[in-house]
Amino acid sequence: MPAKTLIIGAGGVGNVVAFKCAMNAEIFGEITLASRTLSKCDAIASNVKKRTGVVIKTAQVDADNIPELVKLIKKTKADIVINVALPYQDLTIMDACSQTGVDYLDTANYEHPDTARFEYKEQWAKDEQFKKAGMMGLLGSGFDPGVTNVFCAYAQKHYFDEIHTIDILDCNAGDHGYPFATNFNPEINLREVSAKGRYWENGKWIETEPMAIKQVWDYPEIGPKDSYLLYHEEMESLVKHIKGLKRIRFFMTFGESYLMHMRALENVGMLGIKPVKHKGQEIIPIEFLKTLLPDPASLGPRTKGKTNIGIFAKGVKDGKPRTIYIYQISDHEKCYEEVMAQAVSYTTGVPAMIGAKLMLEKVWYETGVHNMEEFDPDPFMEELNSQGLPWEVMELEAEETLVVG
Ligand code: NDP
């Protein structure tokens, strides 16, 4: 029997999830899209109907408010909640799910609005609560985290006896024509990028100044790009689950214009997350900046170019050293053609839909709170190929690298 699905969050990612669930309506059944601003849900629902013929319901909800969420979940009789609001809402939505006995999925790690630090601690702490209620929570089912975790599990299952080092690479070579804009929620994006870098080596976390480590990686189909070491949340679960791991790092590409603007905004205090007084009123600088910057959802029709996200892994197989790069390339314009969204929203929304599909089909199902790499990667990898995110495996010489500078 088709399910009932509740999607929370009607931003760039929510748009893609709504489209992709509608395109798999035989699984997702009755779909409701709810968010803080009802008009955004209605606009998405109208586009989905025009393009796919599928009617989705809409609702207004404040996802910081547990009783409101509980009421909505009960009203929609949802079997699963796909949370694509902001990381700040993860805990309230998880609590509403456990109160109503409904499965939960998100794409981003909980972050407290007052501290720019991602951590799984509070979400993992809900494992018992979910187990007792007989439900499942799948954490981080976007691209990174999400597909990158599945790539690691796939590498572990098919290519290595032991993986020694992993570099997760996130390259966005898209151009939206603005001197400065962010491809997903500006507040979350700028908090992530301006935070201290961190990577894991020989059992310890090593902290770096923001953007202190730069390497030039040569991305297949894109070419060499400046890439900066950042902390990224999937590393916290991967160090627990990947056998023999000695080091894991995360690199993201940034262009000169983005970095120049970001540094200037940081230097004048515009990335601040603490309230400041302005003409007798309290404002949070980064929230005000968000109001000024282009809405990421509006970048869709203007963005050209490709993304290449993957994992560069070294380890051993049958006693011999081995090096591979598993990656996925998306084209911003093709994504827009299909679901009216640029590739950053697309590459997040499609894996969210796939994770939810595998949960509803009980292909990936285990009570408690889980990360992506805990499950068999094969069904997820097959879905990626058929749902719009085809991937490749590049086998390199054992000593070869994609770092060119
Ligand atoms: P947007 O800012 O475009 O959208 C967020 C949506 O959530 C908006 O519709 C917003 O409503 C809604 N929202 C915010 N607060 C509340 C609330 N209290 N109650 C109800 N709705 C609320 O962000 P994106 O679509 O770009 O990103 C969505 C999520 O995806 C984020 O958590 C982001 O971190 C994650 N992400 C994950 C990636 C991955 O690869 N794993 C990559 C990119 C993003 P309103 O319109 O009223 O503001």
PDB file of C-alpha atoms in Angstrom, residues 275-382:
ATOM      1  CA  PRO A 275      22.748  39.731  18.652  1.00  0.00           C
ATOM      2  CA  VAL A 276      23.979  43.331  18.291  1.00  0.00           C
ATOM      3  CA  LYS A 277      22.034  46.508  19.079  1.00  0.00           C
ATOM      4  CA  HIS A 278      21.045  48.601  16.062  1.00  0.00           C
ATOM      5  CA  LYS A 279      18.939  51.736  16.600  1.00  0.00           C
ATOM      6  CA  GLY A 280      17.498  50.266  19.775  1.00  0.00           C
ATOM      7  CA  GLN A 281      16.679  46.932  18.124  1.00  0.00           C
ATOM      8  CA  GLU A 282      18.577  43.643  18.447  1.00  0.00           C
ATOM      9  CA  ILE A 283      19.705  42.052  15.191  1.00  0.00           C
ATOM     10  CA  ILE A 284      21.846  39.010  14.448  1.00  0.00           C
ATOM     11  CA  PRO A 285      24.338  40.071  11.752  1.00  0.00           C
ATOM     12  CA  ILE A 286      24.369  36.780   9.818  1.00  0.00           C
ATOM     13  CA  GLU A 287      20.545  36.708   9.759  1.00  0.00           C
ATOM     14  CA  PHE A 288      20.480  40.241   8.364  1.00  0.00           C
ATOM     15  CA  LEU A 289      23.076  39.242   5.754  1.00  0.00           C
ATOM     16  CA  LYS A 290      20.794  36.362   4.723  1.00  0.00           C
ATOM     17  CA  THR A 291      18.063  38.907   3.993  1.00  0.00           C
ATOM     18  CA  LEU A 292      20.407  40.801   1.660  1.00  0.00           C
ATOM     19  CA  LEU A 293      21.850  37.823  -0.232  1.00  0.00           C
ATOM     20  CA  PRO A 294      20.134  36.108  -3.174  1.00  0.00           C
ATOM     21  CA  ASP A 295      17.774  33.314  -2.111  1.00  0.00           C
ATOM     22  CA  PRO A 296      19.599  30.049  -3.036  1.00  0.00           C
ATOM     23  CA  ALA A 297      16.375  28.795  -4.653  1.00  0.00           C
ATOM     24  CA  SER A 298      16.570  31.756  -7.074  1.00  0.00           C
ATOM     25  CA  LEU A 299      20.015  30.661  -8.362  1.00  0.00           C
ATOM     26  CA  GLY A 300      18.511  27.698 -10.232  1.00  0.00           C
ATOM     27  CA  PRO A 301      17.761  29.344 -13.568  1.00  0.00           C
ATOM     28  CA  ARG A 302      21.114  31.254 -13.643  1.00  0.00           C
ATOM     29  CA  THR A 303      23.634  28.584 -12.611  1.00  0.00           C
ATOM     30  CA  LYS A 304      25.791  26.940 -15.264  1.00  0.00           C
ATOM     31  CA  GLY A 305      28.537  24.334 -14.879  1.00  0.00           C
ATOM     32  CA  LYS A 306      29.036  21.111 -12.976  1.00  0.00           C
ATOM     33  CA  THR A 307      29.556  19.649  -9.536  1.00  0.00           C
ATOM     34  CA  ASN A 308      31.877  16.737  -8.765  1.00  0.00           C
ATOM     35  CA  ILE A 309      31.599  15.211  -5.293  1.00  0.00           C
ATOM     36  CA  GLY A 310      33.369  12.039  -4.294  1.00  0.00           C
ATOM     37  CA  ILE A 311      35.682  10.124  -2.031  1.00  0.00           C
ATOM     38  CA  PHE A 312      39.370   9.575  -2.747  1.00  0.00           C
ATOM     39  CA  ALA A 313      40.363   6.461  -0.816  1.00  0.00           C
ATOM     40  CA  LYS A 314      43.626   4.589  -0.299  1.00  0.00           C
ATOM     41  CA  GLY A 315      44.016   1.240   1.410  1.00  0.00           C
ATOM     42  CA  VAL A 316      44.797  -2.420   0.818  1.00  0.00           C
ATOM     43  CA  LYS A 317      43.068  -5.264  -0.998  1.00  0.00           C
ATOM     44  CA  ASP A 318      44.457  -8.836  -0.950  1.00  0.00           C
ATOM     45  CA  GLY A 319      47.692  -7.532   0.535  1.00  0.00           C
ATOM     46  CA  LYS A 320      48.251  -4.938  -2.236  1.00  0.00           C
ATOM     47  CA  PRO A 321      47.896  -1.144  -2.002  1.00  0.00           C
ATOM     48  CA  ARG A 322      44.926   0.298  -3.863  1.00  0.00           C
ATOM     49  CA  THR A 323      43.682   3.826  -4.705  1.00  0.00           C
ATOM     50  CA  ILE A 324      40.238   4.751  -6.022  1.00  0.00           C
ATOM     51  CA  TYR A 325      38.060   7.810  -6.524  1.00  0.00           C
ATOM     52  CA  ILE A 326      34.280   7.237  -6.420  1.00  0.00           C
ATOM     53  CA  TYR A 327      32.436  10.289  -7.643  1.00  0.00           C
ATOM     54  CA  GLN A 328      29.274  11.773  -9.049  1.00  0.00           C
ATOM     55  CA  ILE A 329      29.002  14.615 -11.539  1.00  0.00           C
ATOM     56  CA  SER A 330      25.878  16.753 -11.843  1.00  0.00           C
ATOM     57  CA  ASP A 331      25.137  19.521 -14.317  1.00  0.00           C
ATOM     58  CA  HIS A 332      23.368  22.581 -12.846  1.00  0.00           C
ATOM     59  CA  GLU A 333      21.365  23.296 -16.004  1.00  0.00           C
ATOM     60  CA  LYS A 334      20.183  19.692 -16.405  1.00  0.00           C
ATOM     61  CA  CYS A 335      19.013  19.648 -12.777  1.00  0.00           C
ATOM     62  CA  TYR A 336      17.094  22.849 -13.349  1.00  0.00           C
ATOM     63  CA  GLU A 337      15.468  21.419 -16.465  1.00  0.00           C
ATOM     64  CA  GLU A 338      14.257  18.406 -14.509  1.00  0.00           C
ATOM     65  CA  VAL A 339      13.081  19.853 -11.175  1.00  0.00           C
ATOM     66  CA  MET A 340      13.607  23.649 -11.316  1.00  0.00           C
ATOM     67  CA  ALA A 341      16.575  23.621  -8.916  1.00  0.00           C
ATOM     68  CA  GLN A 342      20.356  23.965  -9.203  1.00  0.00           C
ATOM     69  CA  ALA A 343      22.664  21.002  -8.582  1.00  0.00           C
ATOM     70  CA  VAL A 344      23.436  21.696  -4.902  1.00  0.00           C
ATOM     71  CA  SER A 345      19.749  21.376  -3.990  1.00  0.00           C
ATOM     72  CA  TYR A 346      19.344  18.480  -6.464  1.00  0.00           C
ATOM     73  CA  THR A 347      22.267  16.445  -5.135  1.00  0.00           C
ATOM     74  CA  THR A 348      20.843  16.838  -1.604  1.00  0.00           C
ATOM     75  CA  GLY A 349      17.158  16.273  -2.352  1.00  0.00           C
ATOM     76  CA  VAL A 350      17.538  13.144  -4.493  1.00  0.00           C
ATOM     77  CA  PRO A 351      19.431  11.141  -1.786  1.00  0.00           C
ATOM     78  CA  ALA A 352      16.872  12.302   0.803  1.00  0.00           C
ATOM     79  CA  MET A 353      14.140  10.807  -1.353  1.00  0.00           C
ATOM     80  CA  ILE A 354      16.170   7.606  -1.934  1.00  0.00           C
ATOM     81  CA  GLY A 355      16.838   7.132   1.800  1.00  0.00           C
ATOM     82  CA  ALA A 356      13.123   7.563   2.528  1.00  0.00           C
ATOM     83  CA  LYS A 357      12.194   5.174  -0.302  1.00  0.00           C
ATOM     84  CA  LEU A 358      14.493   2.437   1.035  1.00  0.00           C
ATOM     85  CA  MET A 359      13.058   2.929   4.529  1.00  0.00           C
ATOM     86  CA  LEU A 360       9.445   2.735   3.320  1.00  0.00           C
ATOM     87  CA  GLU A 361      10.275  -0.386   1.287  1.00  0.00           C
ATOM     88  CA  LYS A 362      11.965  -1.802   4.418  1.00  0.00           C
ATOM     89  CA  VAL A 363      15.132  -2.438   2.368  1.00  0.00           C
ATOM     90  CA  TRP A 364      17.015  -0.242   4.822  1.00  0.00           C
ATOM     91  CA  TYR A 365      15.229  -0.705   8.092  1.00  0.00           C
ATOM     92  CA  GLU A 366      16.443  -1.060  11.643  1.00  0.00           C
ATOM     93  CA  THR A 367      14.945   0.579  14.707  1.00  0.00           C
ATOM     94  CA  GLY A 368      17.040   3.223  16.450  1.00  0.00           C
ATOM     95  CA  VAL A 369      19.040   6.154  15.083  1.00  0.00           C
ATOM     96  CA  HIS A 370      21.494   5.349  12.277  1.00  0.00           C
ATOM     97  CA  ASN A 371      24.038   6.851   9.902  1.00  0.00           C
ATOM     98  CA  MET A 372      24.096   5.949   6.233  1.00  0.00           C
ATOM     99  CA  GLU A 373      27.255   3.799   6.169  1.00  0.00           C
ATOM    100  CA  GLU A 374      25.698   1.324   8.626  1.00  0.00           C
ATOM    101  CA  PHE A 375      23.503  -0.124   5.845  1.00  0.00           C
ATOM    102  CA  ASP A 376      24.259  -2.235   2.746  1.00  0.00           C
ATOM    103  CA  PRO A 377      25.357   0.389   0.186  1.00  0.00           C
ATOM    104  CA  ASP A 378      24.334  -1.622  -2.919  1.00  0.00           C
ATOM    105  CA  PRO A 379      20.592  -0.820  -3.070  1.00  0.00           C
ATOM    106  CA  PHE A 380      21.311   2.871  -2.477  1.00  0.00           C
ATOM    107  CA  MET A 381      24.007   2.904  -5.196  1.00  0.00           C
ATOM    108  CA  GLU A 382      21.538   1.298  -7.651  1.00  0.00           C
TER     109      GLU A 382
END
